[in-house]
CSV table of C-alpha atoms in Angstrom, one decimal:
chain,number,residue,atom,x,y,z
A,1,MET,CA,15.6,25.8,96.9
A,2,LYS,CA,15.7,28.6,94.6
A,3,VAL,CA,18.3,27.1,92.6
A,4,ARG,CA,16.4,23.8,92.3
A,5,SER,CA,13.3,25.8,91.1
A,6,LEU,CA,15.4,27.8,88.6
A,7,LEU,CA,16.8,24.5,87.3
A,8,PHE,CA,13.5,22.6,87.4
A,9,GLY,CA,11.8,25.7,85.3
A,10,MET,CA,14.6,25.6,82.8
A,11,LEU,CA,14.2,21.8,82.2
A,12,CYS,CA,10.5,22.4,81.7
A,13,MET,CA,11.2,25.0,79.2
A,14,LEU,CA,13.5,22.9,77.3
A,15,ALA,CA,11.0,20.1,77.2
A,16,LEU,CA,8.5,22.4,75.9
A,17,GLY,CA,10.7,23.5,73.3
A,18,VAL,CA,11.5,20.2,72.3
A,19,SER,CA,7.9,19.3,72.2
A,20,LEU,CA,7.0,22.4,70.1
A,21,ALA,CA,9.8,21.6,67.8
A,22,SER,CA,8.5,18.0,67.4
A,23,CYS,CA,5.0,19.2,66.6
A,24,SER,CA,6.5,21.5,64.0
A,25,ASP,CA,8.5,18.7,62.6
A,26,ASP,CA,5.1,16.6,62.3
A,27,ASP,CA,3.5,19.5,60.7
A,28,ASP,CA,6.1,19.7,58.1
A,29,ASP,CA,5.6,15.9,57.3
A,30,SER,CA,2.0,16.1,57.0
A,31,LEU,CA,0.3,15.5,53.9
A,32,ASP,CA,-1.6,18.0,51.7
A,33,ASP,CA,-5.4,17.0,52.4
A,34,GLY,CA,-6.9,20.3,51.4
A,35,GLY,CA,-10.5,20.2,50.1
A,36,SER,CA,-10.7,16.4,51.3
A,37,LYS,CA,-14.4,15.5,52.2
A,38,VAL,CA,-13.3,12.5,54.2
A,39,THR,CA,-10.5,12.3,57.1
A,40,LEU,CA,-7.8,10.1,56.0
A,41,PRO,CA,-4.8,8.5,57.9
A,42,GLN,CA,-1.1,9.3,57.2
A,43,THR,CA,-0.5,5.9,56.0
A,44,ARG,CA,-2.6,5.2,52.9
A,45,VAL,CA,-2.4,3.2,49.6
A,46,TYR,CA,-3.9,4.2,46.4
A,47,ILE,CA,-4.8,1.8,43.6
A,48,LEU,CA,-5.5,2.8,39.9
A,49,ASN,CA,-8.3,0.7,38.5
A,50,GLU,CA,-8.1,0.9,34.6
A,51,GLY,CA,-11.5,0.0,33.8
A,52,SER,CA,-12.8,-1.1,30.4
A,53,GLN,CA,-12.0,0.4,27.3
A,54,GLY,CA,-14.8,2.8,26.3
A,55,ALA,CA,-16.7,2.2,29.4
A,56,ASN,CA,-15.7,5.5,31.3
A,57,ASN,CA,-15.1,3.3,34.5
A,58,ALA,CA,-11.6,4.0,35.5
A,59,GLY,CA,-11.2,4.6,39.2
A,60,LEU,CA,-8.9,5.2,42.0
A,61,ALA,CA,-9.4,3.3,45.3
A,62,PHE,CA,-8.1,4.1,48.7
A,63,TYR,CA,-7.0,1.4,51.1
A,64,ALA,CA,-5.7,2.0,54.7
A,65,PRO,CA,-3.1,-0.7,55.5
A,66,ASN,CA,-3.1,0.1,59.1
A,67,LYS,CA,-7.0,-0.4,59.2
A,68,ASP,CA,-7.4,3.0,60.6
A,69,ALA,CA,-9.9,4.1,57.9
A,70,ASP,CA,-12.4,2.2,55.7
A,71,PHE,CA,-11.9,1.1,52.1
A,72,ILE,CA,-13.2,3.6,49.6
A,73,SER,CA,-13.7,2.0,46.1
A,74,ASP,CA,-13.3,5.3,44.2
A,75,ILE,CA,-12.1,8.0,46.4
A,76,TYR,CA,-11.6,10.2,43.1
A,77,LYS,CA,-15.3,10.3,42.6
A,78,THR,CA,-15.8,10.9,46.3
A,79,GLN,CA,-13.6,13.8,46.4
A,80,ASN,CA,-14.3,15.3,43.0
A,81,ASN,CA,-17.7,14.3,42.3
A,82,ALA,CA,-16.7,13.2,39.0
A,83,LYS,CA,-15.5,9.9,37.1
A,84,LEU,CA,-11.8,9.5,36.4
A,85,GLY,CA,-12.6,8.7,32.8
A,86,ASP,CA,-11.8,6.2,30.2
A,87,LEU,CA,-8.8,3.9,30.8
A,88,GLY,CA,-6.7,4.8,33.7
A,89,GLN,CA,-3.2,3.8,32.2
A,90,SER,CA,-0.6,4.6,34.7
A,91,MET,CA,0.1,6.4,38.0
A,92,ILE,CA,3.0,7.7,40.0
A,93,LYS,CA,3.7,9.7,43.0
A,94,TYR,CA,5.9,12.7,42.8
A,95,GLU,CA,6.6,15.0,45.8
A,96,ASP,CA,3.6,13.9,47.7
A,97,GLU,CA,1.2,14.5,44.7
A,98,ILE,CA,-0.5,11.8,42.6
A,99,TYR,CA,-0.3,12.1,38.9
A,100,ILE,CA,-2.5,9.7,36.6
A,101,ALA,CA,-2.3,9.2,32.9
A,102,VAL,CA,-5.9,8.5,31.6
A,103,SER,CA,-5.3,7.2,28.0
A,104,GLY,CA,-8.8,6.8,26.7
A,105,SER,CA,-9.8,10.4,27.7
A,106,ASN,CA,-6.4,11.4,26.9
A,107,TYR,CA,-5.4,13.7,29.7
A,108,LEU,CA,-3.0,14.2,32.6
A,109,THR,CA,-4.4,14.8,36.2
A,110,LYS,CA,-2.4,15.9,39.3
A,111,LEU,CA,-4.1,15.1,42.7
A,112,ASN,CA,-3.2,16.0,46.3
A,113,ALA,CA,-2.4,13.3,48.7
A,114,ALA,CA,-6.0,13.0,49.5
A,115,GLY,CA,-7.1,12.5,46.0
A,116,VAL,CA,-8.6,16.0,45.4
A,117,GLU,CA,-7.8,17.2,41.7
A,118,LEU,CA,-5.5,20.2,41.7
A,119,LYS,CA,-5.0,20.6,37.8
A,120,ARG,CA,-5.5,18.6,34.7
A,121,VAL,CA,-4.3,19.2,31.1
A,122,SER,CA,-6.1,17.6,28.1
A,123,PHE,CA,-4.2,16.6,25.0
A,124,VAL,CA,-7.3,15.8,22.8
A,125,SER,CA,-6.7,19.1,20.7
A,126,ASP,CA,-2.9,18.8,20.3
A,127,ASN,CA,-2.2,17.3,17.1
A,128,ASP,CA,1.2,15.8,18.3
A,129,LEU,CA,-0.3,14.2,21.3
A,130,SER,CA,-3.9,13.3,20.4
A,131,ALA,CA,-3.3,9.7,20.0
A,132,GLY,CA,-3.2,9.1,23.6
A,133,ILE,CA,-1.1,9.4,26.7
A,134,ARG,CA,0.4,6.2,28.0
A,135,TYR,CA,3.1,6.1,30.8
A,136,ILE,CA,4.9,8.8,32.8
A,137,ASP,CA,7.9,9.5,35.1
A,138,ALA,CA,9.2,12.5,36.9
A,139,GLU,CA,12.5,14.3,37.5
A,140,ASP,CA,13.6,18.0,38.5
A,141,GLY,CA,10.0,19.5,38.4
A,142,TYR,CA,8.9,17.8,35.2
A,143,ILE,CA,6.6,15.0,34.2
A,144,TYR,CA,7.8,13.0,30.9
A,145,ALA,CA,5.0,11.3,29.1
A,146,SER,CA,4.9,8.8,26.3
A,147,PHE,CA,2.1,8.9,23.7
A,148,TYR,CA,0.8,6.7,21.0
A,149,GLY,CA,1.7,8.3,17.7
A,150,GLY,CA,5.4,8.4,18.6
A,151,ALA,CA,5.6,11.5,20.8
A,152,VAL,CA,7.0,12.4,24.1
A,153,ALA,CA,6.0,15.3,26.2
A,154,LYS,CA,7.8,17.3,28.8
A,155,ILE,CA,5.4,18.8,31.2
A,156,ASN,CA,5.7,21.2,34.1
A,157,ALA,CA,4.7,19.2,37.3
A,158,LYS,CA,3.4,22.3,39.1
A,159,THR,CA,1.4,23.9,36.3
A,160,LEU,CA,0.9,20.9,34.0
A,161,GLU,CA,2.0,23.0,30.9
A,162,VAL,CA,3.5,21.4,28.1
A,163,VAL,CA,6.8,23.0,27.7
A,164,ASP,CA,8.4,20.8,24.9
A,165,LYS,CA,7.6,17.8,22.8
A,166,LEU,CA,9.5,15.2,20.7
A,167,THR,CA,7.7,13.7,17.7
A,168,GLY,CA,8.4,11.2,15.2
A,169,LEU,CA,9.8,8.8,17.6
A,170,GLY,CA,8.1,5.6,16.5
A,171,ASP,CA,4.5,4.1,16.5
A,172,ASN,CA,2.9,3.3,19.9
A,173,LEU,CA,5.2,4.5,22.5
A,174,GLU,CA,4.9,2.4,25.9
A,175,GLY,CA,6.9,2.4,29.1
A,176,VAL,CA,9.1,5.2,30.2
A,177,ALA,CA,12.0,5.2,32.9
A,178,ILE,CA,14.5,7.8,34.1
A,179,CYS,CA,18.1,7.1,34.9
A,180,GLU,CA,21.3,9.2,35.1
A,181,ASP,CA,19.4,12.3,33.2
A,182,MET,CA,18.3,9.9,30.5
A,183,LEU,CA,14.7,9.0,29.6
A,184,TYR,CA,14.3,5.6,28.2
A,185,VAL,CA,11.1,5.0,26.0
A,186,ALA,CA,9.9,1.7,24.7
A,187,ASN,CA,8.7,1.9,21.1
A,188,SER,CA,6.3,-1.0,20.8
A,189,CYS,CA,4.4,-1.6,17.6
A,190,THR,CA,2.0,-0.1,15.0
A,191,ALA,CA,-1.6,0.8,15.9
A,192,ASP,CA,-2.7,-2.4,14.2
A,193,TRP,CA,-0.2,-4.6,15.7
A,194,SER,CA,1.1,-5.6,12.3
A,195,THR,CA,4.6,-4.3,13.0
A,196,LYS,CA,6.5,-4.7,16.2
A,197,HIS,CA,9.6,-2.8,16.9
A,198,THR,CA,12.9,-3.9,18.7
A,199,ASP,CA,14.2,-0.5,19.9
A,200,VAL,CA,14.3,1.8,23.1
A,201,LYS,CA,14.8,5.4,22.5
A,202,VAL,CA,17.1,7.3,24.9
A,203,ILE,CA,16.4,11.1,25.3
A,204,ASP,CA,18.9,13.2,26.9
A,205,LEU,CA,16.7,15.2,29.5
A,206,ARG,CA,19.5,18.0,29.7
A,207,THR,CA,18.9,18.8,26.3
A,208,PHE,CA,15.5,17.0,25.4
A,209,LYS,CA,17.0,15.7,22.4
A,210,LEU,CA,17.2,12.0,21.1
A,211,LYS,CA,20.5,10.7,22.2
A,212,GLU,CA,20.5,7.1,20.7
A,213,LEU,CA,18.5,4.2,19.9
A,214,LEU,CA,18.9,0.7,21.7
A,215,THR,CA,18.2,-2.6,20.0
A,216,VAL,CA,16.2,-4.9,22.4
A,217,GLY,CA,13.8,-7.7,22.3
A,218,LEU,CA,10.8,-7.8,20.1
A,219,ASN,CA,7.9,-5.5,21.1
A,220,PRO,CA,9.4,-3.6,24.1
A,221,ASN,CA,6.9,-2.6,26.7
A,222,ALA,CA,7.6,-2.1,30.5
A,223,LEU,CA,10.4,-0.2,31.8
A,224,ILE,CA,11.4,0.5,35.6
A,225,GLU,CA,14.7,1.9,37.1
A,226,GLU,CA,16.3,0.7,40.2
A,227,ASP,CA,19.8,0.8,41.5
A,228,ASP,CA,21.0,2.8,38.4
A,229,LYS,CA,19.9,0.2,36.1
A,230,VAL,CA,17.0,0.1,33.7
A,231,PHE,CA,15.0,-3.1,33.4
A,232,LEU,CA,12.9,-3.9,30.3
A,233,ILE,CA,10.1,-6.5,29.4
A,234,SER,CA,9.5,-7.2,25.9
A,235,TRP,CA,6.3,-8.8,24.8
A,236,GLY,CA,7.3,-10.6,21.8
A,237,ASN,CA,4.9,-11.5,19.0
A,238,TYR,CA,2.6,-13.8,21.0
A,239,GLU,CA,3.5,-16.5,18.6
A,240,ASP,CA,6.9,-18.0,18.4
A,241,VAL,CA,8.7,-15.3,20.3
A,242,GLY,CA,7.9,-14.8,23.9
A,243,TYR,CA,8.3,-12.3,26.9
A,244,SER,CA,11.8,-11.2,27.4
A,245,LEU,CA,13.3,-9.6,30.6
A,246,GLN,CA,16.3,-7.6,29.8
A,247,MET,CA,18.7,-5.1,31.7
A,248,ILE,CA,20.2,-1.9,30.3
A,249,ASP,CA,23.3,-0.8,32.1
A,250,PRO,CA,23.8,3.1,31.6
A,251,ALA,CA,27.3,2.9,33.2
A,252,ALA,CA,28.4,0.4,30.5
A,253,ASN,CA,27.2,2.5,27.5
A,254,ASN,CA,23.7,1.2,27.8
A,255,LYS,CA,24.7,-2.6,27.3
A,256,VAL,CA,21.8,-4.6,26.9
A,257,THR,CA,21.6,-8.1,28.8
A,258,GLU,CA,19.1,-10.8,28.4
A,259,LEU,CA,18.1,-12.0,31.9
A,260,GLY,CA,15.3,-14.5,31.2
A,261,SER,CA,11.6,-14.4,30.8
A,262,ALA,CA,9.1,-12.4,32.9
A,263,THR,CA,5.8,-10.9,32.4
A,264,ARG,CA,5.4,-8.6,35.3
A,265,MET,CA,8.1,-6.7,37.4
A,266,CYS,CA,8.6,-4.2,40.2
A,267,ALA,CA,11.6,-3.2,42.2
A,268,ALA,CA,12.7,-1.8,45.7
A,269,ASN,CA,15.9,-1.9,47.6
A,270,ASP,CA,18.0,-3.5,44.9
A,271,ILE,CA,15.7,-6.2,44.6
A,272,LEU,CA,13.7,-7.1,41.2
A,273,TYR,CA,10.5,-8.7,42.0
A,274,LEU,CA,9.2,-10.8,39.0
A,275,VAL,CA,6.3,-13.0,37.8
A,276,ASN,CA,6.2,-15.2,34.6
A,277,SER,CA,2.8,-16.1,33.6
A,278,LEU,CA,2.6,-19.0,30.8
A,279,THR,CA,-0.8,-19.7,29.3
A,280,ASP,CA,-1.7,-22.6,27.2
A,281,TRP,CA,-4.3,-21.2,24.9
A,282,ASN,CA,-5.5,-24.6,23.8
A,283,THR,CA,-6.7,-25.1,27.6
A,284,TYR,CA,-7.0,-21.6,28.6
A,285,THR,CA,-4.9,-22.5,31.8
A,286,THR,CA,-2.3,-20.2,33.3
A,287,VAL,CA,0.6,-21.0,35.5
A,288,ASN,CA,2.4,-18.2,37.6
A,289,THR,CA,6.1,-18.4,38.7
A,290,PHE,CA,7.4,-16.0,41.2
A,291,PHE,CA,11.2,-15.0,41.5
A,292,THR,CA,13.5,-12.4,42.3
A,293,TYR,CA,16.8,-10.7,40.8
A,294,ASN,CA,19.3,-9.3,43.1
A,295,ILE,CA,20.7,-6.3,41.4
A,296,LYS,CA,23.6,-6.0,43.4
A,297,THR,CA,24.9,-9.4,43.0
A,298,GLY,CA,23.5,-10.1,39.6
A,299,GLN,CA,22.0,-13.4,40.9
A,300,MET,CA,18.7,-14.8,39.9
A,301,ASN,CA,16.8,-16.6,42.8
A,302,ASN,CA,14.2,-19.0,41.5
A,303,ALA,CA,12.4,-19.6,44.7
A,304,SER,CA,9.2,-18.0,45.3
A,305,PHE,CA,9.3,-14.6,47.2
A,306,LEU,CA,5.7,-15.8,48.4
A,307,LYS,CA,4.7,-17.6,51.4
A,308,ASP,CA,1.5,-19.3,52.0
A,309,ALA,CA,0.0,-17.6,49.1
A,310,PRO,CA,-3.7,-18.3,48.2
A,311,ALA,CA,-3.8,-21.2,45.7
A,312,GLU,CA,-5.5,-19.3,43.1
A,313,LEU,CA,-2.5,-17.0,42.6
A,314,THR,CA,-0.9,-19.8,40.7
A,315,SER,CA,-3.4,-19.9,38.0
A,316,SER,CA,-5.1,-16.5,37.9
A,317,THR,CA,-4.5,-13.7,35.4
A,318,LEU,CA,-2.2,-11.2,37.0
A,319,TYR,CA,-2.6,-7.5,36.3
A,320,MET,CA,-0.3,-5.7,38.7
A,321,LEU,CA,2.7,-6.3,40.7
A,322,GLU,CA,3.7,-3.6,43.0
A,323,VAL,CA,5.9,-3.2,46.4
A,324,ASN,CA,5.9,-0.5,48.9
A,325,GLU,CA,9.6,0.5,49.2
A,326,ASN,CA,9.1,2.0,52.5
A,327,ASN,CA,8.2,-1.3,54.5
A,328,GLY,CA,8.7,-3.9,51.6
A,329,ASP,CA,4.9,-5.0,51.5
A,330,ILE,CA,4.1,-6.5,48.3
A,331,TYR,CA,0.8,-6.0,46.3
A,332,ILE,CA,-0.5,-8.3,43.5
A,333,SER,CA,-3.7,-7.7,41.6
A,334,THR,CA,-5.8,-10.2,39.6
A,335,SER,CA,-8.3,-9.5,36.8
A,336,GLU,CA,-11.1,-11.2,35.1
A,337,PHE,CA,-11.4,-8.2,32.8
A,338,THR,CA,-15.2,-7.7,33.2
A,339,THR,CA,-15.5,-7.9,37.1
A,340,ASN,CA,-13.6,-6.2,39.9
A,341,GLY,CA,-10.3,-7.4,40.4
A,342,THR,CA,-8.6,-8.7,43.7
A,343,ILE,CA,-5.7,-7.3,45.7
A,344,TYR,CA,-3.4,-9.5,47.4
A,345,ARG,CA,-1.0,-8.1,50.1
A,346,PHE,CA,2.2,-9.8,51.5
A,347,LYS,CA,4.9,-8.8,54.0
A,348,LYS,CA,8.3,-8.0,52.8
A,349,ASP,CA,9.3,-11.6,53.9
A,350,GLY,CA,6.3,-13.0,51.4
A,351,THR,CA,4.1,-13.6,54.4
A,352,PHE,CA,0.5,-13.5,53.2
A,353,ILE,CA,-1.4,-10.7,54.9
A,354,GLU,CA,-4.8,-10.5,53.3
A,355,LYS,CA,-6.8,-10.2,50.1
A,356,PHE,CA,-9.6,-7.8,49.2
A,357,ASP,CA,-11.8,-6.4,46.5
A,358,ALA,CA,-9.9,-3.8,44.2
A,359,GLY,CA,-13.0,-1.7,43.8
A,360,GLY,CA,-12.7,-1.6,40.2
A,361,ILE,CA,-11.8,-3.4,36.9
A,362,ASN,CA,-8.4,-4.1,35.9
A,363,PRO,CA,-6.2,-2.8,39.0
A,364,ASN,CA,-2.9,-1.9,37.3
A,365,SER,CA,-0.8,0.2,39.7
A,366,ALA,CA,-0.5,1.5,43.3
A,367,VAL,CA,1.2,4.5,45.1
A,368,PHE,CA,2.1,4.5,48.7
A,369,PHE,CA,2.1,7.2,51.4
A,370,ASN,CA,3.8,6.3,54.8
């Protein structure tokens, strides 16, 4: 009996130890919600509403995909008792913190996982960066940001201190993407749109020096990285040259390959999700075509990746295309530019889940915590 009791006691202690270890692991995985005024679930989505130029109405919406919390139309205002500013241009998640580039107000802010502002840096008084921040990416403890006026800044992700700058890179720099220790930056056009360029700058992050220029389609704009490739959408000239989807392969000396035409893209798990929006400006009607590109096989799949999509998605103005790489859920936004946008959510297999008000004007990007 004593042996049985001793064995039982040891098993109980072992079970308790496992339980405590599990709790400790859960604590390690928990998000930083310090300073939060609301209780948030672990699974959460943040949507950046760009707002209207000059209206100071950018915002950050909170959405709980598991339905375990209420939607908050502007959690930034809730948490910080302030407005986000003028034109929320771009947003990324890096090491469980949120970074937002606010282009009209010209600053970069860092938020914790609950949307509480930790730090911000303004570029208004910096002559090299005063034309406005645009897009951001992150690697090895630094945020890299493109600016109108032809500058790129290297920013300490922890302190938001600008530690280095490259200037004279072009006119209005737009999208950025990091691949294989290189930063790819789109050089789009002059401020008055009279001159549109055909080059992507490649910056070596190990030296933070310009390495080379790539010739691409007219007016390069959006850049993303997936599966050690860089994908680019050039906007053309809105007249006789249309949108162009291209692939840059760093492993092949940055060879640029034309893949077709697309106006929006996102990527996850070796799949490039694409939409091509064609508008007849005589009738002001738009037709949206959804399709995918398999990066591993190099095959384009012209079949739509959506199932049972609401009819309005075929002709609405699309403003955002995002995919949650953790579970494959797809988020699409529409915009009428003057009223709140609408978010459409689909499962990985394309099954329609729901649509909801975005909480603000021009929803342009999303980040995911799972």
